[in-house]
Amino acid sequence: MAWMKIAALLASLWLCAGPAKAESTIESKHAAEAGVPLLQNFSPLDYGAAPQNWAVTQDRRGVIYVGNSDDGVLEYDGTRWRRIPVPNQSSVRSLAVDANGRVYVGCIGEFGYLEPDVHGRMHYVSLLDRIAPAYRNFADVWRIFVTDDGVYFGTVAQLFRLRGEHMDVWTATTSFDYFFKVRDRFYVRAEGRGLMEVIGDQLKMVKGGARFAHERIHALVAWGDETDHDGPLLVGTRERGWLVLDKGRLAAWPNETNKILRDDQLYDAQWLANGTLAVGTLQGGVLLVDRMGHLLERLRRNEGLINDTVLSMFQDREHGLWLALDNGLSRLDVASPLTLFSRNSGLDGTVLAMRRFQGRLYVGTTKGLFLLHSGVDGNA
């Protein structure tokens, strides 16, 4: 999406023209002319902690929790930020909330949950005592997922599952590197083995999953009907782009983002409540993609994000999309019908008038006359 300045001299002539027909304006509205979603950025100065953030979640009260790299868990009630310390001042890599509202926390060599004290203030409670001493030598807890089968904590060396008071442990023969929850089923990619699923008390190969023994999977989401327990999976890779895994068969999903996934380094993806696929990258911010594979929006620093490195994403109960970033946090109001054209989109000055001529939108501002180039990245 881009605005092109025509000429300041033409602005005065154009502003003398009559108003555009309302019917023409209404008929010509389409998604390609949308601006960027309204967004709010939070800098380290705003929340008073280290720049890097790894996870975001929300409890039943609506309170937001952020996993920070140096300062434990950050609690945000919409007005104030508060720090909840964890053992050894560890980085908090992962967060998740269960059906009862309990917030689980994954650190480095440690995981547990948050519990209110006698004053109602949240504090950290360790679960390390539930783990046999032989399995306590783990590092980063990269992901936590709550399922009907229990709470999973994913590390490179071990996979843990908390069910009631009991802790199950699976040890990697090589290493675990990516963890996913799809349709309430838990998946893990094991280096040298492929995509596997926990079924009962066993870790079993997904049909066709061995094809990913030597190719990393950076995103795994439902494809098609999300209520179909055995439905196909949409697999995101950097090397081959998007693939659909259905009953052991693998097929490409043609779309407009495959090159971006490689160049900007795909890191995460999730379906949003409005049916859009949000795709986080390490170098190029977040992409919004429709089910036909069309790139709807690229949101980077140029479009207003505080940082381009997206380490995780979370959609809150108001359908706002939180981005945990390498430097700060951003919240995108992706559910709002309102979008924004700012100086970042090339539109400069105070808007004085708008008119559509021969199907194209012109805007006159105090800085001159601008023409809207519709489409992502200014492509018509």
Coordinates of C-alpha atoms in Angstrom, one line a residue:
M1 CA 0.0 0.0 0.0
A2 CA 1.5 3.3 -1.0
W3 CA 0.6 6.9 -1.7
M4 CA 2.3 8.8 -4.5
K5 CA 2.6 12.6 -4.4
I6 CA 1.4 14.1 -7.7
A7 CA 2.4 17.8 -7.3
A8 CA 1.7 20.5 -4.8
L9 CA 0.7 22.8 -7.7
L10 CA -2.1 20.5 -8.8
A11 CA -3.6 20.4 -5.3
S12 CA -5.1 23.9 -5.5
L13 CA -6.8 23.1 -8.8
W14 CA -8.1 19.7 -7.7
L15 CA -9.5 21.1 -4.4
C16 CA -11.8 23.4 -6.4
A17 CA -13.6 20.3 -8.0
G18 CA -17.0 19.3 -6.8
P19 CA -17.5 16.3 -4.4
A20 CA -17.2 12.8 -5.7
K21 CA -20.3 10.8 -6.1
A22 CA -21.1 8.7 -3.0
E23 CA -22.2 5.7 -5.1
S24 CA -18.9 5.6 -6.9
T25 CA -16.9 5.7 -3.7
I26 CA -19.0 3.0 -2.1
E27 CA -18.8 0.7 -5.1
S28 CA -15.0 1.0 -5.3
K29 CA -14.3 0.1 -1.8
H30 CA -12.3 -3.1 -1.5
A31 CA -9.8 -4.7 0.8
A32 CA -6.8 -3.7 -1.3
E33 CA -7.5 -0.1 -0.3
A34 CA -7.4 -0.7 3.4
G35 CA -4.8 0.9 5.5
V36 CA -2.9 -0.8 8.3
P37 CA -4.7 -2.0 11.4
L38 CA -4.8 0.4 14.3
L39 CA -1.9 -0.5 16.6
Q40 CA -0.4 0.3 20.0
N41 CA 3.3 -0.1 20.7
F42 CA 4.9 -0.6 24.1
S43 CA 8.5 0.2 24.5
P44 CA 10.8 -1.0 27.4
L45 CA 10.3 2.4 28.9
D46 CA 6.5 1.8 29.0
Y47 CA 6.6 -1.5 30.8
G48 CA 9.8 -0.9 32.8
A49 CA 11.7 -4.1 31.9
A50 CA 14.1 -5.7 29.4
P51 CA 13.5 -5.1 25.7
Q52 CA 13.1 -8.7 24.6
N53 CA 9.8 -10.5 25.1
W54 CA 9.0 -14.2 24.3
A55 CA 5.3 -14.9 25.1
V56 CA 2.0 -13.3 25.8
T57 CA -1.2 -14.7 27.3
Q58 CA -4.4 -13.5 29.1
D59 CA -6.3 -14.8 32.1
R60 CA -10.0 -15.0 32.6
R61 CA -10.1 -11.5 34.2
G62 CA -8.6 -10.0 31.0
V63 CA -5.2 -9.3 32.5
I64 CA -2.3 -9.7 30.1
Y65 CA 0.9 -11.5 31.0
V66 CA 4.2 -11.2 29.1
G67 CA 7.2 -13.4 29.3
N68 CA 10.3 -11.1 29.5
S69 CA 13.9 -12.0 28.8
D70 CA 15.4 -10.7 32.0
D71 CA 12.6 -9.5 34.3
G72 CA 10.3 -12.5 34.8
V73 CA 6.6 -12.2 34.0
L74 CA 5.1 -8.8 33.3
E75 CA 1.5 -8.3 34.4
Y76 CA -0.6 -5.6 32.6
D77 CA -4.1 -4.7 33.7
G78 CA -4.6 -2.1 30.9
T79 CA -3.3 0.7 33.0
R80 CA -0.3 -0.4 35.0
W81 CA 2.6 -2.9 34.6
R82 CA 3.9 -5.0 37.4
R83 CA 6.8 -7.4 37.5
I84 CA 6.4 -11.0 38.9
P85 CA 9.9 -12.5 39.6
V86 CA 10.8 -16.0 38.8
P87 CA 13.8 -18.1 40.2
N88 CA 17.3 -17.1 39.1
Q89 CA 16.0 -14.0 37.2
S90 CA 15.5 -16.4 34.3
S91 CA 14.1 -15.5 30.9
V92 CA 10.5 -16.5 30.6
R93 CA 10.1 -18.2 27.2
S94 CA 6.5 -19.5 27.3
L95 CA 3.1 -18.9 28.9
A96 CA -0.3 -20.6 28.7
V97 CA -3.6 -20.4 30.6
D98 CA -5.8 -23.4 31.4
A99 CA -9.6 -23.6 31.6
N100 CA -9.6 -22.6 35.3
G101 CA -7.6 -19.5 34.6
R102 CA -4.2 -20.7 36.0
V103 CA -1.2 -19.2 34.2
Y104 CA 1.6 -21.6 33.5
V105 CA 5.1 -20.2 33.1
G106 CA 8.1 -21.7 31.3
C107 CA 11.6 -20.5 32.2
I108 CA 15.2 -21.8 31.8
G109 CA 15.6 -25.0 33.8
E110 CA 12.4 -24.2 35.6
F111 CA 8.6 -24.1 35.1
G112 CA 5.6 -23.5 37.2
Y113 CA 2.5 -21.4 37.5
L114 CA 1.2 -18.2 39.0
E115 CA -1.0 -18.1 42.1
P116 CA -2.5 -15.2 44.1
D117 CA -1.1 -14.6 47.6
V118 CA -3.2 -13.5 50.6
H119 CA -3.4 -10.0 49.1
G120 CA -4.5 -11.2 45.7
R121 CA -1.1 -10.4 44.1
M122 CA 0.2 -13.1 41.7
H123 CA 3.4 -14.9 42.6
Y124 CA 5.4 -17.7 41.0
V125 CA 5.0 -21.3 42.2
S126 CA 7.6 -23.9 41.0
L127 CA 6.6 -27.4 39.6
L128 CA 10.2 -28.6 39.7
D129 CA 9.5 -30.8 42.7
R130 CA 7.1 -32.8 40.5
I131 CA 10.0 -33.9 38.3
A132 CA 12.2 -36.8 39.2
P133 CA 15.8 -35.5 39.8
A134 CA 17.2 -37.4 36.8
Y135 CA 15.1 -35.3 34.5
R136 CA 15.7 -31.8 36.0
N137 CA 18.7 -31.0 33.9
F138 CA 16.8 -29.2 31.1
A139 CA 17.3 -25.7 29.7
D140 CA 14.7 -23.5 27.9
V141 CA 11.0 -24.4 28.2
W142 CA 10.2 -23.2 24.7
R143 CA 6.4 -23.9 24.6
I144 CA 3.6 -24.6 26.9
F145 CA 0.3 -26.0 25.6
V146 CA -2.8 -26.8 27.6
T147 CA -4.9 -29.7 26.2
D148 CA -7.6 -32.0 27.5
D149 CA -4.9 -34.6 28.0
G150 CA -2.8 -32.4 30.3
V151 CA -0.4 -29.5 30.3
Y152 CA 2.7 -29.9 28.0
F153 CA 6.1 -28.3 28.6
G154 CA 8.5 -28.6 25.7
T155 CA 12.3 -28.5 26.0
V156 CA 15.0 -29.6 23.7
A157 CA 15.9 -32.6 25.8
Q158 CA 12.6 -33.6 27.4
L159 CA 8.9 -33.3 26.9
F160 CA 6.9 -33.0 30.1
R161 CA 3.2 -33.5 30.6
L162 CA 1.4 -32.6 33.9
R163 CA -1.8 -34.5 34.5
G164 CA -3.2 -33.8 38.0
E165 CA -0.4 -34.5 40.4
H166 CA 1.5 -36.7 38.0
M167 CA 4.3 -35.7 35.6
D168 CA 5.0 -37.8 32.5
V169 CA 8.4 -37.4 30.8
W170 CA 9.6 -38.3 27.3
T171 CA 13.3 -38.0 26.5
A172 CA 14.5 -37.1 23.0
T173 CA 16.8 -39.6 21.3
T174 CA 18.2 -36.7 19.4
S175 CA 16.4 -33.4 20.2
F176 CA 13.0 -31.8 20.2
D177 CA 12.9 -28.5 18.4
Y178 CA 9.3 -27.4 17.7
F179 CA 6.1 -28.0 19.6
F180 CA 2.5 -27.4 18.4
K181 CA -1.1 -27.8 19.5
V182 CA -3.7 -28.4 16.7
R183 CA -7.3 -29.3 17.3
D184 CA -6.4 -30.1 21.0
R185 CA -3.7 -32.6 19.8
F186 CA -0.1 -32.2 20.7
Y187 CA 2.7 -32.5 18.1
V188 CA 6.5 -32.3 18.3
R189 CA 9.1 -32.3 15.6
A190 CA 12.1 -34.5 16.6
E191 CA 15.4 -34.0 14.8
G192 CA 16.3 -37.0 12.6
R193 CA 12.9 -38.5 13.1
G194 CA 10.2 -36.1 11.9
L195 CA 6.8 -34.9 13.1
M196 CA 5.4 -36.9 16.0
E197 CA 2.2 -36.9 18.1
V198 CA 1.6 -37.8 21.7
I199 CA -1.1 -40.5 21.7
G200 CA -2.0 -41.8 25.1
D201 CA 1.3 -42.3 26.8
Q202 CA 3.3 -42.8 23.6
L203 CA 5.1 -40.6 21.2
K204 CA 4.1 -41.8 17.7
M205 CA 5.1 -40.8 14.2
V206 CA 2.4 -38.9 12.3
K207 CA 1.5 -40.5 9.0
G208 CA 3.9 -38.9 6.5
G209 CA 5.7 -37.1 9.3
A210 CA 9.0 -38.8 8.6
R211 CA 9.4 -36.5 5.6
F212 CA 10.3 -33.8 8.1
A213 CA 13.1 -35.8 9.7
H214 CA 15.7 -33.3 8.3
E215 CA 13.5 -30.3 7.6
R216 CA 12.3 -28.0 10.3
I217 CA 8.7 -27.1 10.8
H218 CA 8.2 -23.6 12.0
A219 CA 4.4 -23.5 11.9
L220 CA 1.7 -26.1 12.2
V221 CA -2.0 -25.2 12.1
A222 CA -5.3 -26.8 11.1
W223 CA -6.2 -26.9 7.5
G224 CA -9.9 -26.9 6.5
D225 CA -12.5 -27.7 9.2
E226 CA -10.9 -27.0 12.5
T227 CA -13.4 -29.2 14.3
D228 CA -12.4 -32.3 12.2
H229 CA -10.2 -34.2 14.6
D230 CA -8.4 -36.1 11.9
G231 CA -8.4 -33.2 9.4
P232 CA -5.4 -32.1 7.3
L233 CA -2.6 -30.0 8.7
L234 CA -1.0 -26.9 7.2
V235 CA 2.7 -27.1 7.6
G236 CA 5.0 -24.0 7.4
T237 CA 8.6 -24.4 6.4
R238 CA 11.2 -21.9 5.3
E239 CA 12.7 -24.1 2.5
R240 CA 9.5 -25.2 0.7
G241 CA 7.0 -22.7 2.0
W242 CA 3.5 -23.9 2.9
L243 CA 2.5 -27.6 2.6
V244 CA -0.7 -29.5 3.3
L245 CA -0.3 -32.9 5.1
D246 CA -3.4 -35.0 4.7
K247 CA -3.5 -38.7 5.6
G248 CA 0.2 -39.0 4.8
R249 CA 0.0 -37.2 1.5
L250 CA 1.9 -34.0 1.1
A251 CA 0.9 -31.2 -1.3
A252 CA 2.0 -27.6 -1.8
W253 CA -0.3 -24.7 -0.9
P254 CA 0.3 -22.1 -3.6
N255 CA 0.3 -18.6 -2.2
E256 CA 2.0 -15.3 -2.3
T257 CA 4.2 -15.6 0.8
N258 CA 6.5 -18.6 0.1
K259 CA 9.5 -16.4 -0.8
I260 CA 8.9 -14.1 2.2
L261 CA 9.0 -17.1 4.5
R262 CA 12.5 -17.9 3.4
D263 CA 13.8 -14.4 3.2
D264 CA 12.3 -13.0 6.4
Q265 CA 12.5 -16.3 8.3
L266 CA 9.2 -17.8 9.2
Y267 CA 8.9 -18.3 13.0
D268 CA 5.3 -18.8 14.0
A269 CA 1.7 -18.8 12.6
Q270 CA -1.9 -19.0 13.9
W271 CA -5.4 -18.6 12.6
L272 CA -7.2 -15.5 13.9
A273 CA -10.9 -15.3 14.8
N274 CA -11.7 -13.6 11.5
G275 CA -10.3 -16.5 9.5
T276 CA -7.0 -14.7 8.6
L277 CA -3.7 -16.5 9.0
A278 CA -1.2 -14.4 11.0
V279 CA 2.4 -15.3 10.2
G280 CA 5.3 -14.1 12.4
T281 CA 8.8 -13.7 11.0
L282 CA 12.2 -13.0 12.5
Q283 CA 13.2 -10.3 9.9
G284 CA 10.0 -8.9 8.4
G285 CA 7.3 -8.4 11.1
V286 CA 4.0 -10.1 10.7
L287 CA 2.0 -11.1 7.5
L288 CA -1.8 -11.4 7.3
V289 CA -2.8 -14.0 4.7
D290 CA -6.3 -15.1 3.6
R291 CA -7.4 -18.7 3.0
M292 CA -6.8 -18.4 -0.7
G293 CA -3.1 -17.7 0.0
H294 CA -3.4 -14.0 -0.8
L295 CA -1.1 -11.6 1.1
L296 CA -3.5 -9.1 2.7
E297 CA -1.0 -7.1 4.7
R298 CA 2.7 -6.8 5.7
L299 CA 3.3 -5.1 8.9
R300 CA 6.8 -4.0 9.7
R301 CA 8.6 -1.0 11.2
N302 CA 7.8 0.8 8.0
E303 CA 4.1 0.3 8.8
G304 CA 4.4 1.3 12.4
L305 CA 5.6 -1.8 14.4
I306 CA 8.1 -1.0 17.1
N307 CA 10.3 -3.9 15.9
D308 CA 10.4 -6.4 13.0
T309 CA 11.4 -9.6 15.0
V310 CA 8.2 -11.5 16.1
L311 CA 9.0 -14.1 18.7
S312 CA 5.4 -15.1 19.5
M313 CA 1.8 -14.0 18.8
F314 CA -1.4 -14.1 20.9
Q315 CA -4.9 -13.1 20.1
D316 CA -6.7 -11.7 23.2
R317 CA -10.4 -12.0 24.0
E318 CA -11.1 -8.7 22.3
H319 CA -9.5 -10.2 19.2
G320 CA -6.5 -7.9 19.4
L321 CA -3.2 -9.5 18.1
W322 CA -0.3 -9.1 20.5
L323 CA 3.2 -9.5 19.2
A324 CA 6.1 -10.4 21.6
L325 CA 9.1 -8.7 19.9
D326 CA 12.8 -8.7 20.2
N327 CA 12.5 -5.1 21.4
G328 CA 9.1 -4.2 22.8
L329 CA 5.5 -5.3 22.3
S330 CA 2.8 -4.4 19.7
R331 CA -0.9 -4.9 19.8
L332 CA -2.8 -4.9 16.4
D333 CA -6.5 -4.2 16.4
V334 CA -7.1 -6.7 13.6
A335 CA -10.8 -7.0 14.4
S336 CA -11.6 -3.3 13.9
P337 CA -13.2 -2.2 10.7
L338 CA -11.1 1.0 11.0
T339 CA -7.6 1.1 9.4
L340 CA -5.0 3.9 9.3
F341 CA -3.1 5.7 6.6
S342 CA -0.2 7.6 8.2
R343 CA 3.1 9.1 7.2
N344 CA 4.5 5.6 7.2
S345 CA 2.2 4.8 4.2
G346 CA 3.5 7.8 2.3
L347 CA 0.6 10.2 3.1
D348 CA 1.9 13.4 4.5
G349 CA 0.3 16.6 5.8
T350 CA -3.2 17.4 7.0
V351 CA -5.9 15.9 4.9
L352 CA -8.2 18.6 3.3
A353 CA -10.2 16.7 0.8
M354 CA -10.6 13.4 -1.1
R355 CA -12.0 12.5 -4.5
R356 CA -12.1 9.4 -6.6
F357 CA -11.4 9.9 -10.3
Q358 CA -11.5 7.1 -12.9
G359 CA -11.6 4.6 -10.1
R360 CA -8.5 5.9 -8.3
L361 CA -8.4 7.7 -5.0
Y362 CA -6.8 11.1 -4.7
V363 CA -6.2 13.0 -1.4
G364 CA -5.3 16.6 -1.1
T365 CA -3.3 17.6 2.0
T366 CA -1.3 20.6 3.2
K367 CA 1.7 18.9 1.6
G368 CA 0.2 18.4 -1.9
L369 CA -1.8 15.9 -3.9
F370 CA -1.5 12.2 -3.3
L371 CA -2.6 9.1 -5.2
L372 CA -3.3 5.8 -3.5
H373 CA -1.6 2.8 -5.0
S374 CA -3.7 -0.1 -3.9
G375 CA -2.2 -3.5 -2.9
V376 CA 0.4 -4.7 -0.5
D377 CA 3.8 -3.0 -0.8
G378 CA 2.4 -0.5 -3.4
N379 CA 1.6 -3.1 -6.0
A380 CA -1.5 -2.2 -7.9

